[in-house]
PDB file of C-alpha atoms in Angstrom:
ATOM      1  CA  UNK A   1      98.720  60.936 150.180  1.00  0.00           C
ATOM      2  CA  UNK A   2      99.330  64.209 147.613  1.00  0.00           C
ATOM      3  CA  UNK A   3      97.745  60.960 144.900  1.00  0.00           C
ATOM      4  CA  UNK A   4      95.459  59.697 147.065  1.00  0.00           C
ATOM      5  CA  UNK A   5      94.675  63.961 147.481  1.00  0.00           C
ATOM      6  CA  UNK A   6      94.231  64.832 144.036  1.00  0.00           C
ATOM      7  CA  UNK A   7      93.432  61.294 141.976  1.00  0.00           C
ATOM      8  CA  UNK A   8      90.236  60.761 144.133  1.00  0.00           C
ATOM      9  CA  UNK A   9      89.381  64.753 144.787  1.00  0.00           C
ATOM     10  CA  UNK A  10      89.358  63.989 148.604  1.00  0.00           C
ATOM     11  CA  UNK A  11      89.592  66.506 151.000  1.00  0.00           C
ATOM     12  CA  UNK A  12      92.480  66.200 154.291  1.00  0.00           C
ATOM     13  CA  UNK A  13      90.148  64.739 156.465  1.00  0.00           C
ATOM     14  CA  UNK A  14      89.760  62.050 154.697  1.00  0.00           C
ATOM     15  CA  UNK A  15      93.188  61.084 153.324  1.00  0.00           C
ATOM     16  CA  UNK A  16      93.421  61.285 156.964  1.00  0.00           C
ATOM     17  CA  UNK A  17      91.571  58.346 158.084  1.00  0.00           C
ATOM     18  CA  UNK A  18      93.565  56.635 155.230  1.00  0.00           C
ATOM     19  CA  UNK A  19      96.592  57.144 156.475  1.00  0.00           C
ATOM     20  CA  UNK A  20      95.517  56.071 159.594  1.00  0.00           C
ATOM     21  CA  UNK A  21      93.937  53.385 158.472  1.00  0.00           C
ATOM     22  CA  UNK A  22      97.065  52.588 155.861  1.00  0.00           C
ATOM     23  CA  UNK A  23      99.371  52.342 159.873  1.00  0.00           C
ATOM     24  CA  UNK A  24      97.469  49.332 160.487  1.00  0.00           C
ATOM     25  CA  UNK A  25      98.135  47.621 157.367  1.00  0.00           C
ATOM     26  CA  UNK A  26     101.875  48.771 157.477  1.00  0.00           C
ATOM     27  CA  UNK A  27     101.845  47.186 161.520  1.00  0.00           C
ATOM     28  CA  UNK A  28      99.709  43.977 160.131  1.00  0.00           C
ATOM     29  CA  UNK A  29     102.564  43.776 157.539  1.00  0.00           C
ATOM     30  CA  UNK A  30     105.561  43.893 159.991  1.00  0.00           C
ATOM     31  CA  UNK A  31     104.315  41.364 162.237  1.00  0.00           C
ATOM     32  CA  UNK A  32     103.040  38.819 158.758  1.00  0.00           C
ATOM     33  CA  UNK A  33     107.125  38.229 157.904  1.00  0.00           C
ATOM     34  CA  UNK A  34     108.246  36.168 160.350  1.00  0.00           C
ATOM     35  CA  UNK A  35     105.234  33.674 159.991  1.00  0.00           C
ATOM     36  CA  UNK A  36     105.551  33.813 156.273  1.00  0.00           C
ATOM     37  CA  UNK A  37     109.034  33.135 156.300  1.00  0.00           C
ATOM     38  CA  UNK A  38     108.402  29.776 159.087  1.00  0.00           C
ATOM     39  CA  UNK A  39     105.614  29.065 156.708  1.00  0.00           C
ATOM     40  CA  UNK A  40     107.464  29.246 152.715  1.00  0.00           C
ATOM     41  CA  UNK A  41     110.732  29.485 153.793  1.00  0.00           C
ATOM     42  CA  UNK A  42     113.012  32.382 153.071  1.00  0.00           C
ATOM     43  CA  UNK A  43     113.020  32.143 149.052  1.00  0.00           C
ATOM     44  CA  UNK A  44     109.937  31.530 148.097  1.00  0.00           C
ATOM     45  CA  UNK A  45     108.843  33.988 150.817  1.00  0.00           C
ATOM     46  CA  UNK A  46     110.953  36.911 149.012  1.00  0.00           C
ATOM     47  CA  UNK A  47     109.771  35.792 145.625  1.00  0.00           C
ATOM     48  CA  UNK A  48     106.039  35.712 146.623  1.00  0.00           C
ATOM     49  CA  UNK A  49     106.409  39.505 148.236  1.00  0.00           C
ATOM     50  CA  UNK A  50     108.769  40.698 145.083  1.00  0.00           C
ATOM     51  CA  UNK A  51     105.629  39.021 143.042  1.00  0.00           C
ATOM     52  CA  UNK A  52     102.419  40.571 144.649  1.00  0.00           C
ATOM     53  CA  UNK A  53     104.336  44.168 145.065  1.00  0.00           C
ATOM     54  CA  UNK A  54     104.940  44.048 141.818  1.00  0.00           C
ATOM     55  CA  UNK A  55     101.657  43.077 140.943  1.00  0.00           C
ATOM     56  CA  UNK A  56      99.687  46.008 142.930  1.00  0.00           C
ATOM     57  CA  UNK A  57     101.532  48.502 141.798  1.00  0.00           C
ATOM     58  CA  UNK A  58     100.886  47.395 138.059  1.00  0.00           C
ATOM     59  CA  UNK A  59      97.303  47.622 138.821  1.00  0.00           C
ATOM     60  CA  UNK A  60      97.635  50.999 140.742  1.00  0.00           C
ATOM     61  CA  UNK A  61      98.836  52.573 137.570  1.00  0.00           C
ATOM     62  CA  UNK A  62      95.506  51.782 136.260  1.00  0.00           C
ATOM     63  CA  UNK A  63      92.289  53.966 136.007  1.00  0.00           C
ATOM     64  CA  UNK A  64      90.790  52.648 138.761  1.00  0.00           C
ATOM     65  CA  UNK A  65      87.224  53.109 140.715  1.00  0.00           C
ATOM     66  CA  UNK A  66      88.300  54.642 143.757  1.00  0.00           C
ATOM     67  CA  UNK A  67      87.113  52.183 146.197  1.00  0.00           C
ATOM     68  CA  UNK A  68      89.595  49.460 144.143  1.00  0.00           C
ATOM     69  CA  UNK A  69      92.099  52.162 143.906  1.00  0.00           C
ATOM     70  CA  UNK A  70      92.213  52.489 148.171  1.00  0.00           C
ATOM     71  CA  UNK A  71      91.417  48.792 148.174  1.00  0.00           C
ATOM     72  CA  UNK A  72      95.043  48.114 146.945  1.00  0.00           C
ATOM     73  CA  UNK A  73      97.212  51.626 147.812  1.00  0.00           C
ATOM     74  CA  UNK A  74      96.711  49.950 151.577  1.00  0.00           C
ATOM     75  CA  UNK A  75      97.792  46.362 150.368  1.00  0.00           C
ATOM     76  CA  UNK A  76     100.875  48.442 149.044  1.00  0.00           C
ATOM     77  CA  UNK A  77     101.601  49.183 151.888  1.00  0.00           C
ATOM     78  CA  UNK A  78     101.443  46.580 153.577  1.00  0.00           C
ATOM     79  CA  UNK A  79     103.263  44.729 151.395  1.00  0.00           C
ATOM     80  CA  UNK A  80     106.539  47.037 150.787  1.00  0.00           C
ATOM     81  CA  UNK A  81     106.651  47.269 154.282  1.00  0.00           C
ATOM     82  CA  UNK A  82     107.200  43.049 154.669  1.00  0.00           C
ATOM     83  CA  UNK A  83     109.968  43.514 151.758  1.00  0.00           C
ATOM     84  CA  UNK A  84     111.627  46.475 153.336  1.00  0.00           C
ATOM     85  CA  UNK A  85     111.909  44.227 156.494  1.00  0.00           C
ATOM     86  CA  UNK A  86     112.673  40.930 154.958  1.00  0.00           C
ATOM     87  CA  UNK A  87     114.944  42.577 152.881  1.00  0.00           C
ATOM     88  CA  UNK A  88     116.624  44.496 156.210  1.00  0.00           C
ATOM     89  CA  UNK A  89     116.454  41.471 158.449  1.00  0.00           C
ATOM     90  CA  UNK A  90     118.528  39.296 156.185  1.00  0.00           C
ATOM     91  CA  UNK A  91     120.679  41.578 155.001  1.00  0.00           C
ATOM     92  CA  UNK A  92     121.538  42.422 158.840  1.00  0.00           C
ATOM     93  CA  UNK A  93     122.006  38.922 159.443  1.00  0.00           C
ATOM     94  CA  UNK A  94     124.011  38.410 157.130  1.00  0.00           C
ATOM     95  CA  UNK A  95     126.502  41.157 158.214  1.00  0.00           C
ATOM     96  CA  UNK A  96     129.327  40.993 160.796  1.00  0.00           C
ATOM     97  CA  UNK A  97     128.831  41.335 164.354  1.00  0.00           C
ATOM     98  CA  UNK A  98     131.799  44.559 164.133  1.00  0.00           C
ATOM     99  CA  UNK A  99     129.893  45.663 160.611  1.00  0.00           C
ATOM    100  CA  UNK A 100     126.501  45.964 162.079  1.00  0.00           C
ATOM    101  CA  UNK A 101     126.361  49.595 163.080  1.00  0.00           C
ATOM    102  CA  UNK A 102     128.730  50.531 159.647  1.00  0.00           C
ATOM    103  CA  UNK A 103     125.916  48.731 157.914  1.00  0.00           C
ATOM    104  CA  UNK A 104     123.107  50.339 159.131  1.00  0.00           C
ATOM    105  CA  UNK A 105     124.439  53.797 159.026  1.00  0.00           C
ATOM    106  CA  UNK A 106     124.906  53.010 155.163  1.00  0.00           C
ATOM    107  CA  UNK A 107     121.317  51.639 154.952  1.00  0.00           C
ATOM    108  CA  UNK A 108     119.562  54.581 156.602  1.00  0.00           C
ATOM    109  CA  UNK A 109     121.810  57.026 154.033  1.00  0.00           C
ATOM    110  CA  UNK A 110     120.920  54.417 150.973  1.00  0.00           C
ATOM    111  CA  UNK A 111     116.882  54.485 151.808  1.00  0.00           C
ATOM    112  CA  UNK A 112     117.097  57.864 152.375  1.00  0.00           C
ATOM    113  CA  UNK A 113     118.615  58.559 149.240  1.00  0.00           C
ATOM    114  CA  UNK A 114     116.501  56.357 147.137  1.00  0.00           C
ATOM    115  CA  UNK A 115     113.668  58.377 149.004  1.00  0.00           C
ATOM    116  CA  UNK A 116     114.871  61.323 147.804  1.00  0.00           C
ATOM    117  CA  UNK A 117     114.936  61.057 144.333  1.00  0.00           C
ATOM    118  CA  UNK A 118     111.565  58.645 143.853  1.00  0.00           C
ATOM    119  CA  UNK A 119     110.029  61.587 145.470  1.00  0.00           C
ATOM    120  CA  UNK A 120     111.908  64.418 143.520  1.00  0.00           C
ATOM    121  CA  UNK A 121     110.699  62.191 140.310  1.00  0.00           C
ATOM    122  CA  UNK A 122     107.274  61.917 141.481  1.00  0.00           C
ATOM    123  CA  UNK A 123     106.691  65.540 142.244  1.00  0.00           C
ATOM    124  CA  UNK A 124     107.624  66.005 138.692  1.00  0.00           C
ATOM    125  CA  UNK A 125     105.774  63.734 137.310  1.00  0.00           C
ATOM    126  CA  UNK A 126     102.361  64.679 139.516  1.00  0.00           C
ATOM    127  CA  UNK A 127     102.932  68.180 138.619  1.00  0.00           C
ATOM    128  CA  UNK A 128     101.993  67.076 135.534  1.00  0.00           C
ATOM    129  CA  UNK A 129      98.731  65.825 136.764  1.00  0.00           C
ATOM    130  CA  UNK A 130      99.806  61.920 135.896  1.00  0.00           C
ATOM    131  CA  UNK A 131      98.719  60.095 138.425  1.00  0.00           C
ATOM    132  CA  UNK A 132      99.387  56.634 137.356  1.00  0.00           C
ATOM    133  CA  UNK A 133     103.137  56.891 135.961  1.00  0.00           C
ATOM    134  CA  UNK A 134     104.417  57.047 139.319  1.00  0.00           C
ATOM    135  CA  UNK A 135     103.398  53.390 140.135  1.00  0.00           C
ATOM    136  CA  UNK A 136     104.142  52.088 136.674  1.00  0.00           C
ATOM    137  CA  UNK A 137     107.834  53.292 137.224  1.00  0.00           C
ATOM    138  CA  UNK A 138     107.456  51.647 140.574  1.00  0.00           C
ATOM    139  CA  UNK A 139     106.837  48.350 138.968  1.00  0.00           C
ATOM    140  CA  UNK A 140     109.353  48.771 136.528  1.00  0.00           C
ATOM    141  CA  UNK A 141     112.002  49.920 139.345  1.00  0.00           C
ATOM    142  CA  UNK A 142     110.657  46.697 141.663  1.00  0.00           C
ATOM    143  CA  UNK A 143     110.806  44.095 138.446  1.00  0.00           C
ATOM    144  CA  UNK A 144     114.210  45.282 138.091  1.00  0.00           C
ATOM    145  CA  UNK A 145     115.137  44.655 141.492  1.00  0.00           C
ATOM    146  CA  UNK A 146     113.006  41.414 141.656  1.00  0.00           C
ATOM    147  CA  UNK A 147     115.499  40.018 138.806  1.00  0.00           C
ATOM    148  CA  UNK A 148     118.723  41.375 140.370  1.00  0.00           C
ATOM    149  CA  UNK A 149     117.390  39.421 144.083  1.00  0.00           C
ATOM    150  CA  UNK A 150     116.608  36.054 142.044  1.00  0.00           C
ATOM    151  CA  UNK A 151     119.685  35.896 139.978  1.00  0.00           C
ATOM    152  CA  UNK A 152     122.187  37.741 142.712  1.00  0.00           C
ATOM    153  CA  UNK A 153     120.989  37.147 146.240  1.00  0.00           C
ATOM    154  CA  UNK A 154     118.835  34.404 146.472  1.00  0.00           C
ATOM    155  CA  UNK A 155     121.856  31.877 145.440  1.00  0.00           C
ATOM    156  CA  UNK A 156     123.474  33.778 148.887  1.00  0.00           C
ATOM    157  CA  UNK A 157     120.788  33.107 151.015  1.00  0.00           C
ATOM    158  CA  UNK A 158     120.602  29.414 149.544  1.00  0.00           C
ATOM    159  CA  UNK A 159     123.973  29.160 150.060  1.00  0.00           C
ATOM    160  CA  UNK A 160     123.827  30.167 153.874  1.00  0.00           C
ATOM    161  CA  UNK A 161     120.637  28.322 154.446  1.00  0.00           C
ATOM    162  CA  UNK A 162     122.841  25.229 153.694  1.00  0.00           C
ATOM    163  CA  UNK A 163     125.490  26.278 155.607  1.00  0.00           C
ATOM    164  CA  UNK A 164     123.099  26.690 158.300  1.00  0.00           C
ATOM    165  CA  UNK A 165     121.637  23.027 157.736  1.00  0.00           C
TER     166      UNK A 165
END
């Protein structure tokens, strides 16, 4: 919202009725994953999410016409919210009944974290008046964690999707 603020000049009305606007894409998102995952299966599903996220926020570090610019800051949205939950769902499943509530703790504190700095980062990077870096570092940070899912944890989840079978 502080981008959306002072990238497009808008006043807090109407980075208002984005955010508002940016809940339905984040609730449209949430309820997407399961079908995607019946639809593509659980791989190619991850892959295709890791792909397009990484993909928007490459074009969000752009100079952009504004309209574009909302255009795909609410597909962002939308779309890190159906890798946050694939990425929580299966990593929850994958956990011990007696781990669960250890794991979650540690997930909450881990976000959180990651939160933390990104933002920290961010602020010093906007107080710069660079509006773009922030989502090229994004991409960067999601490539990076794109190649550590294909190479680390999808052979896991192929490995209990046969176990499964």
């Amino acid at each position: 919202n502080i981008i959306v603020k002072f990238r497009l000049d808008w006043s807090d009305e109407k980075v208002s009725y984005l955010l508002t606007i940016q809940g339905l894409f984040l609730f449209v998102g949430s309820i997407f994953v399961p079908f995607l995952f019946h639809r593509m299966g659980i791989t190619k599903s991850f892959v295709l999410v890791f792909v397009i996220n990484i993909i928007v926020a490459l074009f969000l570090s752009l100079a952009l016409p504004n309209s574009i610019l909302v255009a795909f800051l609410l597909c962002r949205g939308g779309v890190t919210i159906m890798l946050s939950n694939m990425i929580a769902g299966q990593s929850m499943s994958a956990i011990e009944e007696v781990d669960r509530n250890l794991f979650a703790g540690l997930w909450s504190i881990a976000i959180n974290l990651g939160i933390s700095i990104s933002t920290y980062i961010s602020g010093i990077i906007l107080s710069e008046k660079n509006y773009t870096l922030p989502f090229l570092f994004s991409a960067m940070a999601m490539a990076l964690t794109f190649l550590y899912f294909f190479y680390w944890i999808r052979p896991i989840l192929n490995n209990k999707n046969i176990e499964k079978n």
